[in-house]
PDB file of C-alpha atoms in Angstrom:
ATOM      1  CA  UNK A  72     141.908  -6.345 -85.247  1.00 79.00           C
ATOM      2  CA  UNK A  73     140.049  -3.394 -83.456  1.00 75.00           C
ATOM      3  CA  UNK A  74     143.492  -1.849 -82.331  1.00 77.00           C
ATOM      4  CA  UNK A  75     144.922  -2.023 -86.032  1.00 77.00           C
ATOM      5  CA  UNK A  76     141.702  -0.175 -87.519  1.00 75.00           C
ATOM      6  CA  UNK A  77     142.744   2.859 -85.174  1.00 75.00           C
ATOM      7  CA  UNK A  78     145.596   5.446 -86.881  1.00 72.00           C
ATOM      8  CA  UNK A  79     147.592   5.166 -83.897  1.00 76.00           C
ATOM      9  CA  UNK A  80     150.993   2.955 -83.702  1.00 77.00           C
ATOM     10  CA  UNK A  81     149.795  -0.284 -82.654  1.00 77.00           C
ATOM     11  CA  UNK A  82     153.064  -2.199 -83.092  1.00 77.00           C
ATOM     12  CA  UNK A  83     153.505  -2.414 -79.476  1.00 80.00           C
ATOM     13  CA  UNK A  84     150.038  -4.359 -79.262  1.00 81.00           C
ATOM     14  CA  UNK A  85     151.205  -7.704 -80.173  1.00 86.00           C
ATOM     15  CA  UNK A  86     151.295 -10.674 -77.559  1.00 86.00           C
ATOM     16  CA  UNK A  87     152.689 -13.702 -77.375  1.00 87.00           C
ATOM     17  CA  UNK A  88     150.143 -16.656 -77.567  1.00 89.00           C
ATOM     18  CA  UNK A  89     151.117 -18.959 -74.356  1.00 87.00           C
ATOM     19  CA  UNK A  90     152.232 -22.035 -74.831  1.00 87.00           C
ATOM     20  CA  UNK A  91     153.502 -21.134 -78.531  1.00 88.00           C
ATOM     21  CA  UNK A  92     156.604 -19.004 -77.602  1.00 85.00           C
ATOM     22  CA  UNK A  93     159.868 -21.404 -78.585  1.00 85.00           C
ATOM     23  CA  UNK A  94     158.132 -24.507 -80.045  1.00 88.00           C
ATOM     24  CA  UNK A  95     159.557 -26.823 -82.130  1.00 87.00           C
ATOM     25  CA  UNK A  96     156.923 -28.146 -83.910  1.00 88.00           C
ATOM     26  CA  UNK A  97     155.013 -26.156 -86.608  1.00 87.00           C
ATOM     27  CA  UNK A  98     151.134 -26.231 -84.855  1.00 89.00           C
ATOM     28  CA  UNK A  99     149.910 -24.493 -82.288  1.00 88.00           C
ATOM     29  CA  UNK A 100     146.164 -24.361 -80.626  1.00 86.00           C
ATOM     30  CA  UNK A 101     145.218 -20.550 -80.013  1.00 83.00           C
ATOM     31  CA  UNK A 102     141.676 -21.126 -79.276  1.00 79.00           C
ATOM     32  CA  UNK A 103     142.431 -19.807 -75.776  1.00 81.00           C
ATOM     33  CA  UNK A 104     143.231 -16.378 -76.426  1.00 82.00           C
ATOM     34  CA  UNK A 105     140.233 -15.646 -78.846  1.00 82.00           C
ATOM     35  CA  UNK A 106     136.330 -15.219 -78.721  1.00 79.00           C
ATOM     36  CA  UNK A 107     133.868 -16.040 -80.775  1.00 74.00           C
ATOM     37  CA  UNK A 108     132.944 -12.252 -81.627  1.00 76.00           C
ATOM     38  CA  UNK A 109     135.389 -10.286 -82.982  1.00 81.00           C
ATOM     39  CA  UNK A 110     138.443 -10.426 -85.497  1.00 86.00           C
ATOM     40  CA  UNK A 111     142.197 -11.253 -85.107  1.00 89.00           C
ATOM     41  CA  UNK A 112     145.813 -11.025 -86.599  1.00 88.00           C
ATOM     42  CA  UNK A 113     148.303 -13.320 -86.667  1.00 89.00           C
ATOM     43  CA  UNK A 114     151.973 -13.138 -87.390  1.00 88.00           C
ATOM     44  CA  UNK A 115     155.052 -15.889 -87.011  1.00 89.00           C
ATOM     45  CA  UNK A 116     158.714 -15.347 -86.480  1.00 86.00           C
ATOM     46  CA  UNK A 117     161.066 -18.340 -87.123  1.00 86.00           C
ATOM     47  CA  UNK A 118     164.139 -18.207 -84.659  1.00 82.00           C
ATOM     48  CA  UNK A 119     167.581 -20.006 -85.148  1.00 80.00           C
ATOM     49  CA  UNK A 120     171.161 -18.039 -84.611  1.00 79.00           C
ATOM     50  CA  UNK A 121     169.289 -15.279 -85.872  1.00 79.00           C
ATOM     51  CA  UNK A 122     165.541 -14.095 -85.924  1.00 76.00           C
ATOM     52  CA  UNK A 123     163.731 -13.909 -89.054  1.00 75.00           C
ATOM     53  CA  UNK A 124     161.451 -11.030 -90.149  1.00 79.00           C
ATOM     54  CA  UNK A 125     157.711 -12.113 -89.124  1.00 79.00           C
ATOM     55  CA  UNK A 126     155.710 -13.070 -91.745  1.00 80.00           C
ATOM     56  CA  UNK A 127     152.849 -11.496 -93.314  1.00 82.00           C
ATOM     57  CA  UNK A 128     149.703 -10.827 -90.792  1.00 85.00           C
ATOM     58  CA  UNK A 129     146.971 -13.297 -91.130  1.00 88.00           C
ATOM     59  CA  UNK A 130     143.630 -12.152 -90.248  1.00 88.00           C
ATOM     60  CA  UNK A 131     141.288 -14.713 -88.838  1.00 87.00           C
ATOM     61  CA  UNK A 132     137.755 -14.518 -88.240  1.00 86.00           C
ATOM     62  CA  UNK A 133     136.627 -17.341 -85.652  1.00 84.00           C
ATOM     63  CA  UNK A 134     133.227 -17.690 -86.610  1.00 83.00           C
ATOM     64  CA  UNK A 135     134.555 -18.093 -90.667  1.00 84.00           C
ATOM     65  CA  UNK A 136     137.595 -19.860 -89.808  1.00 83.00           C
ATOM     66  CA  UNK A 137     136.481 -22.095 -86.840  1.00 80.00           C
ATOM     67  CA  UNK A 138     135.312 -25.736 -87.715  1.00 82.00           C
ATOM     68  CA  UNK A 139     132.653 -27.192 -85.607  1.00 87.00           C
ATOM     69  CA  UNK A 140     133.388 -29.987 -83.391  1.00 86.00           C
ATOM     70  CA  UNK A 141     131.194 -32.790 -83.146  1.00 91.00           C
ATOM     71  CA  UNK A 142     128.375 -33.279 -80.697  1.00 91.00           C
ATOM     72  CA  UNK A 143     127.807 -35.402 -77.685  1.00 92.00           C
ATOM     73  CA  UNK A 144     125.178 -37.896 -77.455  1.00 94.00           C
ATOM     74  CA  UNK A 145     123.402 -39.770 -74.554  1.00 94.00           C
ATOM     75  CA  UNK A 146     120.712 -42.245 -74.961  1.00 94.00           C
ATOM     76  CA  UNK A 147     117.443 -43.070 -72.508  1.00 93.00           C
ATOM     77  CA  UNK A 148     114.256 -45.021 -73.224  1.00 91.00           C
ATOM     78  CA  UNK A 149     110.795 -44.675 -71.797  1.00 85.00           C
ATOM     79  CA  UNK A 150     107.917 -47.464 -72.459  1.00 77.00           C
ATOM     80  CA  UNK A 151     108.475 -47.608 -76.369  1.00 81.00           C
ATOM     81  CA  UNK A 152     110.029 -44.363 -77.312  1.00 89.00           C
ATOM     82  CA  UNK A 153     114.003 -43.674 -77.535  1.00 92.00           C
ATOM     83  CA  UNK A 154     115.133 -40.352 -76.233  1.00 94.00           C
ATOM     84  CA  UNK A 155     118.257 -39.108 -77.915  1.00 95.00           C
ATOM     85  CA  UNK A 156     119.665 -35.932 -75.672  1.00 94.00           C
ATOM     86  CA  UNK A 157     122.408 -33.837 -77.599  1.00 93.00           C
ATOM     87  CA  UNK A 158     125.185 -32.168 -76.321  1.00 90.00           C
ATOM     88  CA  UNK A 159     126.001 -28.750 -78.356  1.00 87.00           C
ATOM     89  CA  UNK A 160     129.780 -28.505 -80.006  1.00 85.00           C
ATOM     90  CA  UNK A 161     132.230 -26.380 -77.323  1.00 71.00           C
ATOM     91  CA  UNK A 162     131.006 -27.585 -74.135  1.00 64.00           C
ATOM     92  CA  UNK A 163     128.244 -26.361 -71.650  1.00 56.00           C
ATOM     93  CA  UNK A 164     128.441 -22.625 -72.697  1.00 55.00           C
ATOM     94  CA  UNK A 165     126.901 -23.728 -75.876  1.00 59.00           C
ATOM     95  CA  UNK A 166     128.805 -20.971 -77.753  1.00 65.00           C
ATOM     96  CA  UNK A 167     128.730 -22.408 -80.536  1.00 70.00           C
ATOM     97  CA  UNK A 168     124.929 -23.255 -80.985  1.00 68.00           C
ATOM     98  CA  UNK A 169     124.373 -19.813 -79.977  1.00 73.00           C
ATOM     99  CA  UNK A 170     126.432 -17.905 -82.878  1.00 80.00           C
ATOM    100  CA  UNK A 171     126.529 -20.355 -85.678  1.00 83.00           C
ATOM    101  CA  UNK A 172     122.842 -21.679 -85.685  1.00 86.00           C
ATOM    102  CA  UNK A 173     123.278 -24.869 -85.381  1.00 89.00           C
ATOM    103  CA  UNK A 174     120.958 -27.956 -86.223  1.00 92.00           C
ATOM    104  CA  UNK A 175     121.401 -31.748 -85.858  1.00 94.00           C
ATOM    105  CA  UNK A 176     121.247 -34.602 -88.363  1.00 95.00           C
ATOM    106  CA  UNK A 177     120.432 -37.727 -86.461  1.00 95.00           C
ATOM    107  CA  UNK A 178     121.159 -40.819 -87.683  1.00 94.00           C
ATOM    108  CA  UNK A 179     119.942 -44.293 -86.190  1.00 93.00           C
ATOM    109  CA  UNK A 180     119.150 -47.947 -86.631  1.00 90.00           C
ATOM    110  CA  UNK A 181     118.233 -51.326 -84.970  1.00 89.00           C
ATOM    111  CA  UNK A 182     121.799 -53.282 -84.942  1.00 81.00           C
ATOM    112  CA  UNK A 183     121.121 -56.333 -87.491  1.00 71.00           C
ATOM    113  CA  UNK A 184     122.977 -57.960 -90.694  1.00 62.00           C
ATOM    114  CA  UNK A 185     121.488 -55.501 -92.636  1.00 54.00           C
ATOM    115  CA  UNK A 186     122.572 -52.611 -91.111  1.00 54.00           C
ATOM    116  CA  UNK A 187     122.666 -50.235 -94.256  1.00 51.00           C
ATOM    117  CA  UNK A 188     119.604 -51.045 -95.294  1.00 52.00           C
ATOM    118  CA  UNK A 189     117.566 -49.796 -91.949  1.00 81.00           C
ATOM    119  CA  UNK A 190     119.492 -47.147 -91.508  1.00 88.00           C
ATOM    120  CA  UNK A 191     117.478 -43.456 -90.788  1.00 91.00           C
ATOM    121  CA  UNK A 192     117.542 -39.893 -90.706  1.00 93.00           C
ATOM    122  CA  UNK A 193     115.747 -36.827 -89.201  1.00 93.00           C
ATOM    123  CA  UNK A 194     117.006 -33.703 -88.791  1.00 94.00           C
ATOM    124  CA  UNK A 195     116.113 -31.201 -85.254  1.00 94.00           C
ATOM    125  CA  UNK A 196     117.010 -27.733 -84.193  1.00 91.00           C
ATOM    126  CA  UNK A 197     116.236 -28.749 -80.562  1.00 90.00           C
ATOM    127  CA  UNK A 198     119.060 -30.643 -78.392  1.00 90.00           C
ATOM    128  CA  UNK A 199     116.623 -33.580 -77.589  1.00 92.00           C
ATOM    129  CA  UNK A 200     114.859 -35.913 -80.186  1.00 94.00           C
ATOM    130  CA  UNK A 201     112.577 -39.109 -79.686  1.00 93.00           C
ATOM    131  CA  UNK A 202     112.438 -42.108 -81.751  1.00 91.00           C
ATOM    132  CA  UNK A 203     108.640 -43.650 -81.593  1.00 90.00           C
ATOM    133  CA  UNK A 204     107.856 -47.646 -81.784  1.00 84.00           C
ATOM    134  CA  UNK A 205     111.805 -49.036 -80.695  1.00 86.00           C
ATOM    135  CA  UNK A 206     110.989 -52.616 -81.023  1.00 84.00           C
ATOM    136  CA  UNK A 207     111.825 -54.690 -77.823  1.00 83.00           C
ATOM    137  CA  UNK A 208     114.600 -56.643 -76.747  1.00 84.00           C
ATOM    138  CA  UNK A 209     116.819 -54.827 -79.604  1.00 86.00           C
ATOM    139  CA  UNK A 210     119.570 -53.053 -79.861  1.00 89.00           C
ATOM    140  CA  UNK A 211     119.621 -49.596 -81.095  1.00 90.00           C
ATOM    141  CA  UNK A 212     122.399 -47.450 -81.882  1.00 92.00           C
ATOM    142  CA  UNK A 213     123.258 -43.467 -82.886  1.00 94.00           C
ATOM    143  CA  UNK A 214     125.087 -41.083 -84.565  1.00 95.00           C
ATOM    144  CA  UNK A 215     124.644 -37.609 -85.031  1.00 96.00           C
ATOM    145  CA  UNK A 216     126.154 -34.438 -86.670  1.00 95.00           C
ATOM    146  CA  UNK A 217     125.857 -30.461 -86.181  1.00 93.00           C
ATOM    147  CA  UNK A 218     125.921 -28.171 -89.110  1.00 92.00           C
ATOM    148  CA  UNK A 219     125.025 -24.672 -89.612  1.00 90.00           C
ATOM    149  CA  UNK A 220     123.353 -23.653 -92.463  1.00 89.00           C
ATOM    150  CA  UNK A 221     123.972 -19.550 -92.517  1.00 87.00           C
ATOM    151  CA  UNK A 222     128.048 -20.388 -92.450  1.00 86.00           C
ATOM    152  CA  UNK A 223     127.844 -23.913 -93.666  1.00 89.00           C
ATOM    153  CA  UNK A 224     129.527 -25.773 -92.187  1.00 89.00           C
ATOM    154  CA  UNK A 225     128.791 -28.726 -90.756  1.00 92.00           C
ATOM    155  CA  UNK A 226     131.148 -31.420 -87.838  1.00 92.00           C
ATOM    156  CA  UNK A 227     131.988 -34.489 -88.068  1.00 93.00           C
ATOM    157  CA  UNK A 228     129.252 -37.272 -87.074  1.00 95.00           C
ATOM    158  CA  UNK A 229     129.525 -38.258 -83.092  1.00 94.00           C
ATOM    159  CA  UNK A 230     130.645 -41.366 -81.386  1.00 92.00           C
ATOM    160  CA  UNK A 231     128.422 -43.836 -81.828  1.00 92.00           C
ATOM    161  CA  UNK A 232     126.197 -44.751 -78.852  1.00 93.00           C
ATOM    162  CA  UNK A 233     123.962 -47.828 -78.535  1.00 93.00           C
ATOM    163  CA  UNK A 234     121.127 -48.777 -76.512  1.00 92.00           C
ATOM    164  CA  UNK A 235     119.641 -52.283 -75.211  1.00 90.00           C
ATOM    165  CA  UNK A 236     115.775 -51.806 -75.233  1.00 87.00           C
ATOM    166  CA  UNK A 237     114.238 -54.407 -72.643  1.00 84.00           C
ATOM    167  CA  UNK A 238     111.870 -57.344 -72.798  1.00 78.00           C
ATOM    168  CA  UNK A 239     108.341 -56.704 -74.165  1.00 64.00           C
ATOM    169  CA  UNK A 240     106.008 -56.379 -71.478  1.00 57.00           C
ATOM    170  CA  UNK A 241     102.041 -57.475 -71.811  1.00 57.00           C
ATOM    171  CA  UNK A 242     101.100 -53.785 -70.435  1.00 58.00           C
ATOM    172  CA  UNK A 243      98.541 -53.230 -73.012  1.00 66.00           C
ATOM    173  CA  UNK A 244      96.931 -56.001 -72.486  1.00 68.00           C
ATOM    174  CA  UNK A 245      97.468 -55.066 -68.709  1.00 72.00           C
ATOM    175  CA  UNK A 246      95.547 -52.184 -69.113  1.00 78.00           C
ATOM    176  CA  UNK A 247      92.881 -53.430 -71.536  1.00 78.00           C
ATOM    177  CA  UNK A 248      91.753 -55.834 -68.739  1.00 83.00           C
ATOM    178  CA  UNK A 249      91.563 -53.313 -66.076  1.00 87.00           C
ATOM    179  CA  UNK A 250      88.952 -51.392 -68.316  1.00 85.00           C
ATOM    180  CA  UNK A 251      86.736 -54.464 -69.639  1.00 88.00           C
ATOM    181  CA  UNK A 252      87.004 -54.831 -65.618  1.00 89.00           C
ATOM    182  CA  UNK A 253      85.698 -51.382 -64.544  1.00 89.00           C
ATOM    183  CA  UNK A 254      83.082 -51.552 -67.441  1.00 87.00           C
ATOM    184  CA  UNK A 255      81.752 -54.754 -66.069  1.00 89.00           C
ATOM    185  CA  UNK A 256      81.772 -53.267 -62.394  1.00 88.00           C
ATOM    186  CA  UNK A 257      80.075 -49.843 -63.510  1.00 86.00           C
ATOM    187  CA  UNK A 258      77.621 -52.136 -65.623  1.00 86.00           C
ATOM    188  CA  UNK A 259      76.600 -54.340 -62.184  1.00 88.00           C
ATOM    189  CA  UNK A 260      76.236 -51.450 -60.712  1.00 87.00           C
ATOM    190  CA  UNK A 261      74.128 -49.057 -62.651  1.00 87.00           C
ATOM    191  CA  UNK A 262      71.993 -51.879 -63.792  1.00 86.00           C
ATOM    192  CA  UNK A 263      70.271 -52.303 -60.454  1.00 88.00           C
ATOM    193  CA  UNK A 264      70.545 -48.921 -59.409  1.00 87.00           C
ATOM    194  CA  UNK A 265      68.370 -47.876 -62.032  1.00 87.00           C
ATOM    195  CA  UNK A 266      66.014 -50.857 -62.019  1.00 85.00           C
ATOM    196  CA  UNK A 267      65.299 -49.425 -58.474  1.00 87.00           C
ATOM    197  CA  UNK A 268      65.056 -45.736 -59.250  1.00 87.00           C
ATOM    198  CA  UNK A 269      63.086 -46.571 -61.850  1.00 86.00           C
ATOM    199  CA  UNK A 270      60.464 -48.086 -60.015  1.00 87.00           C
ATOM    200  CA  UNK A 271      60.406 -45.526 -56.927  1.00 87.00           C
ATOM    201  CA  UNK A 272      59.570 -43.087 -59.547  1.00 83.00           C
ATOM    202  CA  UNK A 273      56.862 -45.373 -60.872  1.00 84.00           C
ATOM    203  CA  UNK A 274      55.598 -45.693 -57.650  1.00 83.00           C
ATOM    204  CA  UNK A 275      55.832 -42.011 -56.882  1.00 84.00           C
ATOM    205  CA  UNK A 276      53.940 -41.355 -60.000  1.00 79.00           C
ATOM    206  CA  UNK A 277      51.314 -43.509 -59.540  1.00 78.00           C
ATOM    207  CA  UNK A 278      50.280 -41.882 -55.517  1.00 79.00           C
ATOM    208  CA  UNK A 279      50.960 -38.721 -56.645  1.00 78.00           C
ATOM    209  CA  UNK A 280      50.208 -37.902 -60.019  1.00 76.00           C
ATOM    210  CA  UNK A 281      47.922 -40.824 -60.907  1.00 72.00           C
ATOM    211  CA  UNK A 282      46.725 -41.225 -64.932  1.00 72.00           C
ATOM    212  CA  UNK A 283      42.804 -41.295 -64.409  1.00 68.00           C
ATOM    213  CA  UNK A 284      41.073 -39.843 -61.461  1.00 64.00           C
ATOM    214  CA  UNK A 285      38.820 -41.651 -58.553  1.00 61.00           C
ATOM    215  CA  UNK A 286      35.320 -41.983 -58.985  1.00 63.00           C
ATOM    216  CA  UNK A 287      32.884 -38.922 -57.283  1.00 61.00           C
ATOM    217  CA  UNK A 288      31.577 -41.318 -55.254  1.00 63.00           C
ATOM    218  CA  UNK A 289      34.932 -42.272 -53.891  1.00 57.00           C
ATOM    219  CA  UNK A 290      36.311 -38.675 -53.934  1.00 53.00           C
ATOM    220  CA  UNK A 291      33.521 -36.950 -52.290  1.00 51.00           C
ATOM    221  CA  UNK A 292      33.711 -39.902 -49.447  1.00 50.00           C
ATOM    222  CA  UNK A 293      33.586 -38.557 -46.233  1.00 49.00           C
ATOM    223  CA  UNK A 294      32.622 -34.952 -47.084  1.00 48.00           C
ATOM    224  CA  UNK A 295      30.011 -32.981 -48.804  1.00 49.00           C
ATOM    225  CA  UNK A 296      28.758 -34.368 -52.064  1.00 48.00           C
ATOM    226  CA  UNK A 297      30.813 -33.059 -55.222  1.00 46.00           C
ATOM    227  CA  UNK A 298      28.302 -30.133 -56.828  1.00 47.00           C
ATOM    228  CA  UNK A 299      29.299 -27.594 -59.337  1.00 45.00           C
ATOM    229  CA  UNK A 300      26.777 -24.908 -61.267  1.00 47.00           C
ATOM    230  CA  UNK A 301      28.606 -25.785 -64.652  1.00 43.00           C
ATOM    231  CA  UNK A 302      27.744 -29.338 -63.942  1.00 46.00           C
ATOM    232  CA  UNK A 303      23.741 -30.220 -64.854  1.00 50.00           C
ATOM    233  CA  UNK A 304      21.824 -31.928 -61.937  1.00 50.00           C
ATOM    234  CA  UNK A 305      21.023 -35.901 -62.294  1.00 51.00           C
ATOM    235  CA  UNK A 306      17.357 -36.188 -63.586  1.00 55.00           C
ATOM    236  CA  UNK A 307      15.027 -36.655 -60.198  1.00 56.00           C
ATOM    237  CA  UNK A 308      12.310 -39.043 -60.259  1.00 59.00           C
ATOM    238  CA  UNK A 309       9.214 -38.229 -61.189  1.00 59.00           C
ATOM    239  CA  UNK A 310       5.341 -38.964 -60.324  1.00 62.00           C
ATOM    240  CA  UNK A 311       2.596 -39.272 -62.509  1.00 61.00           C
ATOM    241  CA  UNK A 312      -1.036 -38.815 -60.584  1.00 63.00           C
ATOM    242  CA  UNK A 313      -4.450 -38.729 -62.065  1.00 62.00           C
ATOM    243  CA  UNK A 314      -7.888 -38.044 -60.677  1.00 59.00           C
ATOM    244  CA  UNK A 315     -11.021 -39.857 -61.894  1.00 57.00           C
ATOM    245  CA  UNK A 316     -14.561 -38.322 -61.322  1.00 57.00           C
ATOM    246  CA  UNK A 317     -18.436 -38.838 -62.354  1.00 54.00           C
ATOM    247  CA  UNK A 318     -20.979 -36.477 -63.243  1.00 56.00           C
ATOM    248  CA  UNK A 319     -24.742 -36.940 -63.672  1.00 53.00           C
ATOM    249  CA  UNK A 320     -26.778 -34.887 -66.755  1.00 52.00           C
ATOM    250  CA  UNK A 321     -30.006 -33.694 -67.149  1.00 50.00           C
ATOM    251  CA  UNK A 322     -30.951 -36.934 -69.078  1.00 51.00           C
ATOM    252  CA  UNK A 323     -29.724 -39.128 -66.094  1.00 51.00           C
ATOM    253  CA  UNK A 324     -27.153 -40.651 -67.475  1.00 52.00           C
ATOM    254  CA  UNK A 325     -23.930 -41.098 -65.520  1.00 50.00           C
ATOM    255  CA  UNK A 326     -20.976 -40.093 -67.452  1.00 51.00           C
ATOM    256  CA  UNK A 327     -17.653 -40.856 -66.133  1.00 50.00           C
ATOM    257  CA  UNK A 328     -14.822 -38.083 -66.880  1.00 47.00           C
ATOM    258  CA  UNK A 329     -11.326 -38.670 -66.655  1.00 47.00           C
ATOM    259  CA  UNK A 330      -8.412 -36.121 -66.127  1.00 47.00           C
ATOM    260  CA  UNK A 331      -5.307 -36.486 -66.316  1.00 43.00           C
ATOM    261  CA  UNK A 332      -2.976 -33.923 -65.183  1.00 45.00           C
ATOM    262  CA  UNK A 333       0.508 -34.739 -65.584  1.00 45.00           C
ATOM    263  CA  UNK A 334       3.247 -33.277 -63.605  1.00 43.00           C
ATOM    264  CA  UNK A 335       6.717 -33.361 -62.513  1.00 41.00           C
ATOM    265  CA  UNK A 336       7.325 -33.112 -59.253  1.00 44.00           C
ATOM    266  CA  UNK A 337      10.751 -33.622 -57.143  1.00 43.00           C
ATOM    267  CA  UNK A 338      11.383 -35.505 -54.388  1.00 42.00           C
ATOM    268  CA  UNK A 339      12.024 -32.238 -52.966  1.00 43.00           C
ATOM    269  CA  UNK A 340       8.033 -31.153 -53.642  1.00 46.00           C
ATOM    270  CA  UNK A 341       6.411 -34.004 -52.642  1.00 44.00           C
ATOM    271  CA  UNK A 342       5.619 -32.634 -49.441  1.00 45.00           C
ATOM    272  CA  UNK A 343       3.849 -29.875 -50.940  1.00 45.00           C
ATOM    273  CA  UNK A 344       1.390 -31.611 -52.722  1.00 44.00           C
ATOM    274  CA  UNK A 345      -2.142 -30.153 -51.667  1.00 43.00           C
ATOM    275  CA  UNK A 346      -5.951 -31.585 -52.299  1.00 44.00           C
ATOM    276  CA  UNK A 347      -7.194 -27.981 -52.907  1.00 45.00           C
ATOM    277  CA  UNK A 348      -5.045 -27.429 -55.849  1.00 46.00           C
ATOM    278  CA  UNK A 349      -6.502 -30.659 -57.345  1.00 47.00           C
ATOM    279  CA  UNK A 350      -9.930 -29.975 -56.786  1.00 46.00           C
ATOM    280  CA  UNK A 351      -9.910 -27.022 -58.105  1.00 45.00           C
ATOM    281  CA  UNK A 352      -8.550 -28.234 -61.018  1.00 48.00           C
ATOM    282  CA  UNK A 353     -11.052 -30.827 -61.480  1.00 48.00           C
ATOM    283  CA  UNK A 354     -14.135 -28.266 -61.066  1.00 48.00           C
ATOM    284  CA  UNK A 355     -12.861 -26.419 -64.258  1.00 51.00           C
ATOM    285  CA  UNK A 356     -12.835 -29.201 -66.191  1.00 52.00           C
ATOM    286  CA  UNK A 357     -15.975 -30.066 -65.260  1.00 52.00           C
ATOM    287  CA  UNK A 358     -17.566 -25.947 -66.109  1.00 55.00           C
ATOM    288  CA  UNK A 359     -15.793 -26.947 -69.279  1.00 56.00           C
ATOM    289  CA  UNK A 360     -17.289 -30.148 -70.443  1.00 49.00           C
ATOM    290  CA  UNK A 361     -20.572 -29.101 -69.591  1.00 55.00           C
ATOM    291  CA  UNK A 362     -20.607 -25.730 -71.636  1.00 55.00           C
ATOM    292  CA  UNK A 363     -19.783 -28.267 -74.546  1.00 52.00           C
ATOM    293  CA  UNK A 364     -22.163 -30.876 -74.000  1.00 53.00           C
ATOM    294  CA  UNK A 365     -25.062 -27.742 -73.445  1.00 52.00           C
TER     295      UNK A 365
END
C-alpha cells in the first residue's frame, strides 16, 4: 500500500504469496506475508488454457480486517483461591493484545446439574485472574473470551478447562489452636514474671524511698543529736526555790516574812546558783517592809 501511494510505476511491485501460486482450491492463508501495522493490496488471477485479467485490487487493513483468535487458558489453585492464567490471541509475541487492546471476559462455574444457573462472569484487562472461596472437593471449570473494545471485535470463547479442587483441610482450625496455645504460654509466663517484678519494686520502694520517716531518736542513733535553729528547743525543767526569814520590831514581836522569788532556771544554770544573790535579795525586802510598817 505504501509503494502504490508513490507516483512512480509500481506494477512491477507485486509478489506472489507462497504457498498460493497454482492452487486449486479457492482459500488461501496470507497471514505470513503481512504485519500488523501497515496496509495491503490484493489481486487474483484465475488460470486455465488461458490467463484471465486479475481482478480488482482489494485493500486490506489487518488490524480492521483481522478477527481475533481465541485465548488460551491454564488453571492452578492455591489454599482456597482459583488462579486462571490467560494466554493472549497470536502466540507469545502478544501482538495482538498489544495493538488491538484487548480485555478478557471470564466465564466459570462449579460443575453440577444446574450448571446454567451458577454460571459467572467478570471481566479483566490483566492476563491472570483469581476466583476467591472455590469450595472443596469440587470441580470447577472455564471459559474465556478476548475482545477489543476500540475495534470491536471480540474471539470466540476458549476451550474449556476444568479443575479438581482437593479435600477440605481443618487448617483454620489448625491455626486457631496454635494461637489459643501461644496466648496460654505468653499468659503463664507474664503472670509470674510480673508477680515477681512487682514485688522487687515493692521491696525496693520500701528500703529506699520509704512512705513515713524514722523516728529522731532512731535517726540521730549513733551520731550527734538532730538540732536545727528553725526547730524550737524542748521545754527544760524548771526549779522553784523560796527563802523564809524572821524579823523582830521595836514592839518585840516576832514577825515571820516570807519571799518567794520564783525563777526559771536550766539544767544548764544550776551550777550557777549563788547564796549572795539570794541574800541580797532578801535584805531589800526586808528595807522594804519596814519603811511600810514605820
Amino acid at each position: 500500500g505504501y509503494q502504490k501511494k508513490l507516483k512512480d510505476d509500481y506494477s512491477d511491485k507485486w509478489h506472489s504469496v507462497p504457498g498460493c501460486e497454482n492452487i486449486t482450491n479457492t482459500c488461501c492463508n496470507f497471514s505470513s506475508i503481512i504485519t500488523p501495522t501497515g496496509f495491503y493490496y490484493l489481486r487474483v488471477q484465475a488460470r486455465g488454457h488461458n490467463k484471465s485479467c486479475f481482478f480488482r485490487e482489494i485493500r486490506v487493513d489487518p488490524l480492521e480486517t483481522n478477527g481475533i483468535g481465541p485465548p488460551g487458558v491454564r488453571l492452578d489453585l492455591s489454599d482456597t483461591l482459583l488462579h486462571i492464567i490467560i494466554s493472549p490471541p497470536g502466540g507469545p509475541e502478544e501482538i495482538m493484545r498489544d495493538y488491538y487492546d484487548l480485555s478478557y471476559r471470564i466465564l466459570y462455574w462449579k460443575n453440577s446439574s444446574d450448571k446454567e444457573g451458577q454460571v459467572k462472569q467478570k471481566e479483566v484487562k490483566q492476563t491472570m485472574a483469581t476466583v476467591p472461596d472455590v469450595s472443596p472437593s469440587s470441580l470447577y471449570c472455564v471459559r474465556v473470551q478476548a475482545f477489543s473494545q476500540p475495534y470491536n471485535k471480540s474471539s470466540a470463547y476458549s476451550q474449556q478447562e476444568c479443575i479438581h479442587t482437593p479435600a477440605g483441610s481443618h487448617l483454620p482450625l489448625i491455626i486457631f489452636g496454635i494461637f489459643m496455645s501461644a496466648l496460654l504460654v505468653v499468659l503463664l509466663v507474664a503472670v509470674p514474671l510480673g508477680f515477681v517484678l512487682y514485688q522487687a519494686y515493692s521491696k525496693i520502694k520500701y528500703v529506699f524511698f520509704p512512705s513515713c520517716q524514722p523516728p529522731l531518736n532512731i535517726e540521730g542513733f549513733g551520731a550527734e543529736p538532730f538540732s536545727s535553729p528553725y526547730l524550737s528547743a524542748a521545754e527544760l525543767p524548771v526549779e522553784h526555790c523560796c527563802v523564809v526569814e524572821s524579823m523582830i520590831t521595836e514592839e518585840g514581836t516576832e514577825i515571820d516574812f516570807t519571799d518567794y522569788k520564783h525563777s526559771k532556771h536550766s539544767s544548764r544554770d544550776s551550777g550557777n546558783y549563788s547564796n549572795d544573790n539570794n541574800s541580797s535579795g532578801s535584805k531589800g525586802s526586808k528595807e522594804t517592809l519596814e519603811k511600810e510598817i514605820m
